[in-house]
Coordinates of C-alpha atoms in Angstrom, one line a residue:
Chain A
M134 CA 3.0 -0.2 33.7
L135 CA 6.0 -0.1 31.4
N136 CA 7.8 -3.4 33.0
K137 CA 5.0 -5.1 30.7
I138 CA 6.2 -3.7 27.4
K139 CA 7.3 -5.9 25.0
V140 CA 6.9 -4.0 21.3
I141 CA 7.4 -0.5 20.4
G142 CA 5.8 0.7 17.3
F143 CA 7.1 4.2 15.6
D144 CA 5.1 6.3 13.3
A145 CA 7.4 7.0 10.6
D146 CA 6.5 10.1 8.5
D147 CA 7.1 13.3 11.1
T148 CA 8.3 10.8 14.0
L149 CA 11.4 9.4 12.6
W150 CA 11.7 11.6 9.3
V151 CA 10.4 15.2 8.1
N152 CA 7.7 14.5 5.9
E153 CA 5.2 16.9 6.4
P154 CA 6.7 20.1 5.2
Y155 CA 7.4 18.6 1.7
F156 CA 3.6 18.2 1.1
R157 CA 2.8 22.0 2.7
N158 CA 5.3 23.1 0.2
A159 CA 3.5 21.5 -2.8
E160 CA 0.3 22.7 -1.6
F161 CA 1.9 26.4 -1.4
R162 CA 3.4 25.9 -5.3
L163 CA -0.2 24.5 -6.4
A164 CA -1.7 27.5 -5.1
D165 CA 0.9 30.2 -6.7
L166 CA -0.1 27.8 -10.5
L167 CA -3.8 28.2 -10.1
K168 CA -3.7 31.6 -8.9
P169 CA -3.9 33.3 -11.8
Y170 CA -6.9 31.3 -13.1
T171 CA -9.2 31.4 -9.5
P172 CA -8.5 34.9 -8.2
G173 CA -9.9 35.0 -4.6
T174 CA -10.2 31.1 -4.4
D175 CA -8.7 29.5 -0.9
I176 CA -6.7 27.2 -3.1
V177 CA -5.1 25.3 0.0
D178 CA -8.7 24.8 1.6
E179 CA -9.9 23.7 -1.7
L180 CA -7.8 21.0 -2.1
F181 CA -8.2 20.0 1.5
K182 CA -11.9 19.2 0.8
T183 CA -10.7 17.2 -2.1
E184 CA -8.1 15.3 0.0
I185 CA -11.0 14.5 2.7
K186 CA -13.6 13.5 -0.2
N187 CA -11.3 11.0 -1.6
L188 CA -9.7 9.4 1.4
E189 CA -11.9 6.8 1.7
L190 CA -11.2 5.5 -1.8
Y191 CA -7.4 6.7 -2.3
G192 CA -6.1 6.4 1.3
Y193 CA -2.9 8.2 2.5
G194 CA 0.4 9.1 0.7
A195 CA 2.0 10.6 -2.2
K196 CA 0.0 9.1 -5.2
A197 CA -3.3 10.0 -3.4
F198 CA -2.3 13.1 -2.7
T199 CA -1.0 13.8 -6.3
L200 CA -4.5 12.6 -7.7
S201 CA -6.2 15.1 -5.3
L202 CA -3.6 18.1 -6.7
I203 CA -4.7 17.2 -10.3
E204 CA -8.2 16.8 -9.4
T205 CA -8.6 20.3 -7.5
A206 CA -6.6 22.0 -10.4
V207 CA -9.3 20.5 -13.0
K208 CA -12.2 21.8 -10.8
L209 CA -10.9 25.0 -9.4
T210 CA -10.2 26.1 -13.4
G211 CA -13.5 25.0 -14.7
K212 CA -11.8 22.5 -16.6
Q213 CA -9.7 25.1 -17.8
V214 CA -6.3 24.1 -16.5
P215 CA -3.5 23.9 -19.2
A216 CA -1.8 20.2 -19.8
A217 CA 1.7 22.5 -18.9
I218 CA 0.3 22.8 -15.2
I219 CA -0.9 18.9 -15.0
N220 CA 2.6 18.0 -16.1
E221 CA 4.1 20.2 -13.4
I222 CA 2.1 18.6 -10.9
L223 CA 2.8 15.1 -12.0
A224 CA 6.7 16.2 -11.3
M225 CA 5.9 17.3 -7.9
G226 CA 4.6 14.1 -6.8
R227 CA 7.4 12.1 -8.4
S228 CA 9.5 14.6 -6.4
L229 CA 7.4 14.0 -3.4
M230 CA 7.9 10.2 -4.0
N231 CA 12.2 10.7 -4.2
I232 CA 12.4 13.2 -1.1
S233 CA 16.0 12.5 0.6
I234 CA 15.4 11.5 4.2
E235 CA 16.3 13.8 7.2
L236 CA 16.4 12.0 10.5
I237 CA 14.3 13.9 13.5
D238 CA 16.3 14.2 16.4
S239 CA 18.5 11.6 17.7
V240 CA 16.6 8.9 16.2
D241 CA 19.4 6.5 15.1
K242 CA 20.9 6.8 18.6
V243 CA 17.7 6.0 20.8
L244 CA 16.9 3.0 18.4
P245 CA 19.8 1.0 18.9
R246 CA 19.1 1.6 22.6
L247 CA 15.7 0.0 22.7
Q248 CA 16.5 -2.5 20.2
P249 CA 18.2 -5.3 22.4
H250 CA 15.2 -5.2 24.9
Y251 CA 12.1 -4.6 22.6
K252 CA 10.7 -5.8 19.4
L253 CA 10.7 -2.6 17.3
I254 CA 8.3 -1.7 14.4
V255 CA 7.3 0.6 12.1
V256 CA 3.6 1.6 12.4
T257 CA 2.1 3.7 9.5
K258 CA -0.7 4.3 7.0
G259 CA 1.3 5.9 4.3
D260 CA 1.6 4.2 0.8
L261 CA 3.0 0.9 0.7
L262 CA 6.0 1.1 -1.8
D263 CA 6.7 5.1 -0.4
Q264 CA 7.1 4.0 2.7
E265 CA 9.3 0.9 2.4
R266 CA 11.6 3.2 0.3
K267 CA 11.9 5.7 2.6
L268 CA 12.6 3.1 5.5
K269 CA 15.4 1.8 3.4
K270 CA 16.8 5.3 2.3
S271 CA 16.7 6.0 6.1
G272 CA 19.4 3.7 7.3
L273 CA 17.0 2.6 9.9
L274 CA 15.9 -0.5 8.7
P275 CA 18.3 -2.8 10.7
Y276 CA 16.8 -1.5 14.1
F277 CA 13.2 -2.9 13.2
H278 CA 11.5 -6.5 13.0
H279 CA 9.1 -5.1 10.4
I280 CA 7.0 -2.4 9.1
E281 CA 3.4 -2.5 9.2
I282 CA 1.4 -0.6 6.9
M283 CA -2.3 -0.1 7.9
S284 CA -4.9 1.3 5.7
D285 CA -6.1 3.5 8.7
K286 CA -5.2 3.8 12.3
K287 CA -8.3 3.5 14.1
E288 CA -9.0 1.2 17.1
T289 CA -9.9 -1.5 15.2
D290 CA -6.8 -1.2 13.4
Y291 CA -4.4 -1.3 16.5
Q292 CA -6.5 -3.9 17.9
K293 CA -5.7 -6.3 14.6
L294 CA -2.2 -5.4 14.9
I295 CA -1.7 -6.5 18.6
D296 CA -3.8 -9.5 17.8
Y297 CA -1.6 -10.8 15.1
L298 CA 1.5 -9.5 17.0
E299 CA 0.0 -12.3 20.0
I300 CA 0.5 -9.9 22.5
L301 CA -1.7 -8.2 25.1
P302 CA -2.6 -4.3 24.9
E303 CA -0.6 -3.2 27.8
E304 CA 2.8 -4.8 26.4
F305 CA 2.1 -2.6 23.4
M306 CA 3.6 1.1 23.1
M307 CA 3.1 3.4 20.4
V308 CA 5.0 6.2 19.6
G309 CA 4.1 9.3 17.1
N310 CA 3.4 12.9 16.3
S311 CA -0.6 12.3 15.7
L312 CA -2.6 12.6 18.4
K313 CA -5.6 11.4 16.5
S314 CA -3.7 8.5 14.8
D315 CA -0.8 7.3 17.2
I316 CA -1.9 8.1 21.0
L317 CA -5.8 8.4 21.0
P318 CA -6.7 4.8 19.5
V319 CA -3.7 3.2 21.1
I320 CA -4.5 4.2 24.7
R321 CA -8.4 3.4 24.1
I322 CA -7.5 0.1 23.7
G323 CA -5.1 -0.2 26.7
G324 CA -1.5 0.7 25.0
I325 CA 0.4 3.0 25.9
G326 CA 0.9 6.0 24.1
V327 CA 4.4 8.5 23.6
H328 CA 3.3 11.7 21.9
V329 CA 6.3 13.5 20.2
P330 CA 4.7 16.3 18.7
F331 CA 6.3 17.7 15.2
H332 CA 6.2 21.2 14.5
T333 CA 3.8 20.9 11.2
T334 CA 0.9 18.9 11.5
W335 CA -1.5 18.3 8.8
Q336 CA -4.9 19.7 9.2
H337 CA -6.6 16.1 9.2
E338 CA -4.7 14.8 12.1
T339 CA -5.5 17.5 14.3
V340 CA -8.1 16.7 17.4
N341 CA -10.2 19.1 19.4
E342 CA -11.2 16.1 22.1
L343 CA -8.7 16.0 24.9
P344 CA -8.0 12.2 25.8
S345 CA -9.2 10.7 29.2
Q346 CA -6.9 8.1 29.4
P347 CA -3.2 9.5 30.4
Y348 CA -0.1 9.0 28.1
Y349 CA 3.3 10.5 28.0
E350 CA 4.5 13.7 26.1
I351 CA 7.8 14.0 25.3
E352 CA 9.8 17.0 23.5
S353 CA 12.1 14.7 21.7
L354 CA 12.8 11.2 20.7
S355 CA 16.1 11.2 22.8
Q356 CA 13.8 11.5 25.8
L357 CA 12.0 8.0 25.0
P358 CA 15.1 6.0 26.5
D359 CA 14.6 8.0 30.0
I360 CA 11.2 6.9 30.4
M361 CA 12.1 3.3 29.8
A362 CA 15.4 3.9 31.9
D363 CA 14.2 1.2 34.3
F364 CA 14.5 -1.5 31.8
L365 CA 17.5 -0.7 29.7
Chain B
M232 CA 5.8 -33.2 -1.1
L233 CA 2.1 -31.9 -0.7
N234 CA 1.9 -33.6 2.6
K235 CA 4.3 -31.0 4.3
I236 CA 2.0 -27.7 2.9
K237 CA 1.2 -25.8 5.8
V238 CA 0.3 -22.4 4.5
I239 CA -1.7 -21.7 1.1
G240 CA -1.0 -18.2 -0.8
F241 CA -3.5 -17.0 -2.7
D242 CA -2.6 -14.1 -5.6
A243 CA -5.8 -11.9 -5.8
D244 CA -6.6 -10.0 -8.9
D245 CA -7.3 -12.4 -11.6
T246 CA -6.9 -15.6 -9.5
L247 CA -9.6 -14.8 -7.0
W248 CA -11.6 -12.6 -8.9
V249 CA -11.7 -10.7 -12.5
N250 CA -9.2 -7.7 -12.6
E251 CA -7.5 -7.2 -15.5
P252 CA -10.3 -6.7 -18.1
Y253 CA -11.0 -3.6 -16.4
F254 CA -7.7 -2.3 -16.8
R255 CA -7.9 -3.3 -20.5
N256 CA -10.9 -1.4 -21.0
A257 CA -9.8 1.8 -19.6
E258 CA -6.6 1.4 -21.8
F259 CA -8.8 1.2 -24.8
R260 CA -10.9 3.7 -23.5
L261 CA -7.9 6.2 -23.2
A262 CA -6.7 5.5 -27.1
D263 CA -10.1 6.5 -28.0
L264 CA -9.6 9.6 -26.2
L265 CA -6.5 10.6 -27.3
K266 CA -7.0 9.5 -30.8
P267 CA -7.8 12.7 -32.5
Y268 CA -4.5 14.4 -30.7
T269 CA -2.0 11.3 -32.0
P270 CA -3.3 9.6 -35.3
G271 CA -0.9 6.8 -35.9
T272 CA 0.3 6.6 -32.6
D273 CA 0.0 3.1 -30.9
I274 CA -1.5 4.7 -27.7
V275 CA -1.6 1.7 -25.4
D276 CA 2.1 0.8 -26.3
E277 CA 2.7 4.1 -25.0
L278 CA 1.2 4.1 -22.0
F279 CA 2.8 0.4 -21.2
K280 CA 6.2 2.4 -21.5
T281 CA 4.9 4.9 -19.5
E282 CA 4.0 2.1 -16.7
I283 CA 7.1 0.1 -16.9
K284 CA 9.2 3.4 -16.6
N285 CA 7.0 4.5 -13.3
L286 CA 7.0 0.8 -11.8
E287 CA 9.9 1.4 -9.6
L288 CA 8.6 4.5 -8.2
Y289 CA 5.1 3.8 -8.3
G290 CA 4.6 0.6 -7.7
Y291 CA 1.4 -1.6 -9.0
G292 CA -2.0 -0.7 -8.4
A293 CA -5.1 1.6 -9.4
K294 CA -3.6 4.9 -8.5
A295 CA -0.1 3.9 -9.9
F296 CA -2.3 3.0 -13.3
T297 CA -4.3 6.4 -13.0
L298 CA -1.3 8.5 -12.8
S299 CA 0.6 6.6 -16.1
L300 CA -2.9 7.4 -17.8
I301 CA -2.7 11.2 -17.2
E302 CA 1.1 11.1 -18.2
T303 CA 0.5 9.4 -21.2
A304 CA -2.3 12.3 -22.2
V305 CA 0.1 14.8 -21.4
K306 CA 3.1 13.3 -23.2
L307 CA 1.3 12.2 -26.3
T308 CA -0.5 15.2 -27.2
G309 CA 2.4 17.6 -26.5
K310 CA 0.8 18.9 -23.4
Q311 CA -2.4 20.1 -25.6
V312 CA -4.8 17.4 -23.9
P313 CA -8.0 19.4 -22.7
A314 CA -8.6 19.5 -18.8
A315 CA -12.1 17.7 -19.5
I316 CA -10.0 14.5 -20.7
I317 CA -7.9 14.6 -17.4
N318 CA -11.2 14.8 -15.7
E319 CA -12.4 11.8 -17.5
I320 CA -9.2 9.7 -16.7
L321 CA -9.4 10.6 -13.0
A322 CA -13.0 9.2 -13.2
M323 CA -11.8 5.9 -15.0
G324 CA -9.7 5.7 -12.4
R325 CA -11.8 6.0 -9.6
S326 CA -14.2 3.6 -11.0
L327 CA -11.3 0.8 -11.2
M328 CA -11.0 1.5 -7.5
N329 CA -14.6 1.0 -7.2
I330 CA -15.3 -2.2 -9.4
S331 CA -18.0 -5.0 -8.3
I332 CA -16.4 -7.9 -7.3
E333 CA -16.7 -11.1 -9.9
L334 CA -15.3 -14.3 -8.4
I335 CA -13.5 -16.7 -10.6
D336 CA -14.7 -20.0 -10.9
S337 CA -15.9 -21.6 -7.7
V338 CA -13.5 -19.9 -5.3
D339 CA -16.3 -19.7 -2.6
K340 CA -16.7 -23.6 -2.7
V341 CA -12.7 -24.3 -2.7
L342 CA -11.7 -22.2 0.0
P343 CA -13.9 -23.5 2.6
R344 CA -12.6 -27.0 1.7
L345 CA -9.3 -26.3 2.5
Q346 CA -9.8 -23.9 5.2
P347 CA -10.1 -26.4 8.0
H348 CA -6.5 -28.2 7.2
Y349 CA -4.4 -25.1 5.9
K350 CA -3.6 -21.5 6.9
L351 CA -4.7 -19.7 3.9
I352 CA -3.5 -16.1 3.3
V353 CA -3.9 -13.7 0.5
V354 CA -1.0 -12.3 -1.0
T355 CA -0.9 -9.8 -3.5
K356 CA 1.1 -6.7 -4.9
G357 CA -1.6 -4.3 -5.7
D358 CA -2.3 -1.2 -3.4
L359 CA -3.4 -1.4 -0.1
L360 CA -6.4 0.1 0.6
D361 CA -7.8 -1.2 -2.8
Q362 CA -7.0 -4.8 -2.0
E363 CA -8.6 -4.7 1.5
R364 CA -11.6 -3.1 0.1
K365 CA -12.1 -6.1 -3.0
L366 CA -11.3 -8.5 -0.6
K367 CA -14.2 -7.0 2.0
K368 CA -16.5 -7.3 -1.1
S369 CA -15.9 -10.7 -2.2
G370 CA -17.4 -11.8 1.0
L371 CA -14.0 -14.4 1.2
L372 CA -12.3 -12.5 4.0
P373 CA -13.5 -14.9 6.6
Y374 CA -11.6 -18.0 5.0
F375 CA -8.4 -15.7 5.3
H376 CA -5.8 -15.4 7.8
H377 CA -4.4 -12.4 6.9
I378 CA -3.6 -10.4 3.5
E379 CA -0.1 -9.9 2.7
I380 CA 0.4 -6.8 0.6
M381 CA 3.8 -6.6 -1.1
S382 CA 5.7 -4.2 -3.3
D383 CA 7.0 -6.9 -5.1
K384 CA 6.6 -10.7 -6.0
K385 CA 10.1 -11.6 -6.4
E386 CA 12.1 -14.9 -4.9
T387 CA 13.5 -12.2 -1.8
D388 CA 10.0 -11.1 -1.3
Y389 CA 8.6 -14.7 -1.1
Q390 CA 11.7 -15.5 1.2
K391 CA 10.9 -12.6 3.7
L392 CA 7.2 -13.9 3.6
I393 CA 8.2 -17.8 4.7
D394 CA 10.4 -16.3 7.4
Y395 CA 8.0 -14.1 8.3
L396 CA 5.3 -17.0 8.9
E397 CA 8.3 -18.9 10.5
I398 CA 8.0 -21.8 7.8
L399 CA 9.7 -24.0 5.7
P400 CA 9.8 -23.5 1.7
E401 CA 8.4 -26.5 1.1
E402 CA 5.6 -25.9 3.8
F403 CA 4.2 -23.2 1.5
M404 CA 2.3 -23.4 -1.6
M405 CA 1.5 -20.4 -3.7
V406 CA -1.4 -20.4 -6.1
G407 CA -2.2 -17.8 -8.6
N408 CA -2.6 -16.5 -12.3
S409 CA 1.0 -15.3 -13.3
L410 CA 3.8 -17.5 -14.0
K411 CA 6.3 -14.5 -13.3
S412 CA 5.0 -13.5 -10.1
D413 CA 3.1 -16.2 -8.5
I414 CA 4.9 -19.0 -9.6
L415 CA 8.7 -18.8 -10.5
P416 CA 9.9 -17.1 -7.7
V417 CA 8.0 -19.5 -5.3
I418 CA 9.0 -22.9 -7.0
R419 CA 12.8 -21.4 -7.3
I420 CA 13.3 -21.1 -3.3
G421 CA 11.5 -24.6 -2.7
G422 CA 7.8 -24.0 -2.7
I423 CA 4.8 -25.4 -4.4
G424 CA 3.4 -23.7 -7.4
V425 CA 0.4 -23.8 -8.8
H426 CA -0.7 -21.9 -11.7
V427 CA -4.2 -21.4 -12.7
P428 CA -4.2 -19.4 -16.1
F429 CA -6.4 -16.4 -16.6
H430 CA -7.5 -15.4 -19.9
T431 CA -6.1 -12.0 -19.9
T432 CA -2.4 -11.3 -18.7
W433 CA -0.9 -8.0 -18.3
Q434 CA 1.9 -7.9 -20.9
H435 CA 4.5 -6.9 -17.8
E436 CA 3.6 -10.4 -16.4
T437 CA 4.1 -12.3 -19.4
V438 CA 7.5 -14.5 -19.3
N439 CA 9.3 -16.3 -22.0
E440 CA 11.6 -18.5 -20.0
L441 CA 10.6 -22.1 -19.3
P442 CA 10.7 -23.0 -15.6
S443 CA 13.2 -25.5 -14.6
Q444 CA 11.6 -26.7 -11.7
P445 CA 8.1 -28.7 -11.7
Y446 CA 5.0 -26.7 -10.9
Y447 CA 1.3 -27.7 -11.0
E448 CA -1.1 -26.5 -14.2
I449 CA -4.7 -26.6 -13.4
E450 CA -7.5 -25.0 -15.6
S451 CA -9.8 -23.7 -12.6
L452 CA -9.4 -23.3 -9.1
S453 CA -12.1 -25.8 -8.4
Q454 CA -9.5 -28.5 -9.0
L455 CA -7.3 -27.7 -6.5
P456 CA -9.1 -29.7 -3.7
D457 CA -8.3 -32.7 -6.0
I458 CA -4.7 -32.0 -5.6
M459 CA -5.1 -31.7 -2.2
A460 CA -7.2 -34.8 -1.9
D461 CA -5.5 -37.1 0.2
F462 CA -5.1 -34.3 2.8
L463 CA -8.6 -33.3 3.1

């Protein structure tokens, strides 16, 4: 099956570089800031509910997250949150958009081995400007043909991508840390999925269902060339 | 020159549908809300300064705008803005993401006349999810090959688009309401520009320089088929 692959898509956040822990830290910081105003409330859980409520309207990414942090602060304090805390949340949001890039595993060694043989693309659902900036800062830009920013990563989104790339589903491999967003929808439409778990996964990205089609699971991106060894 | 055109790009906001007046209304509303706290301050001008400061980090679109509204409110009140006003600003932001689409002129008559002869694309620098949603709501989706969301509309961005489309600059026509973003960078790299002014233009989109290359200027999109009449 692997001999047909023409394009390999890589998820970005928590596949190419560390991202989720910065968002987790921001959640804990919000909880610290609001604790005096809402004793006994599970602030992180309330934030999650706000994020899910806003997902359809705001989409993914640091700006959406910042707006949900602010909304949670206003709501949980019964509109009593001091503007100084709003100011601090705005600063937290800005620093999320300015994180320094820490590459995961040996991605900068893996990509140059694959690039001569495949069209490599980044496939992400974050924020356009934010993801472009992270890709530039990562130093990985030269390895990628282009970056595809999707508003979501469902089956129809991947089908549109494959049509746009003018390839067949079996010619597409997707590599990522989210079973829900990177693997399940891809294997359901006939593509190849390679799951590389990351230690921290956002609650919204977890799945209960077990995939009925097979996919690859590797511990580290450094194992990806082993899977493709016959073709490199 | 026009006989070479293969792809026509359309700007979205204030070219295909009304957008800017909703943002202007939100600015006036902010000024009303903050006036009691900052008498004598030009609130709209302060907001503009905040938006420009944030442009590189936040990019364009309603989420970036909402964050700048909140930052302006915190700053101009010396961190004294009540959370109820923050709450109202969040609601203003949401309603900007939910505006009903009012098509400009006869765009829904013009596009079907051009579509059999050209690849039509939307070229916009707003927010990905927001622009996809507006395009869907507009009913214009069937006329477009796809939507290109750019983080900016400078010469290099258009050159990348043209490379990506695998066409020559003279095979690309761009139609839009912003001289600065839709016309100047396109004609500078050898494309064809068609300017359709809209009555309201964001301060950041105004230009002082006069283009040294020629471009078309029409009063209404309904005149676009006249320009292309020899080829339809």
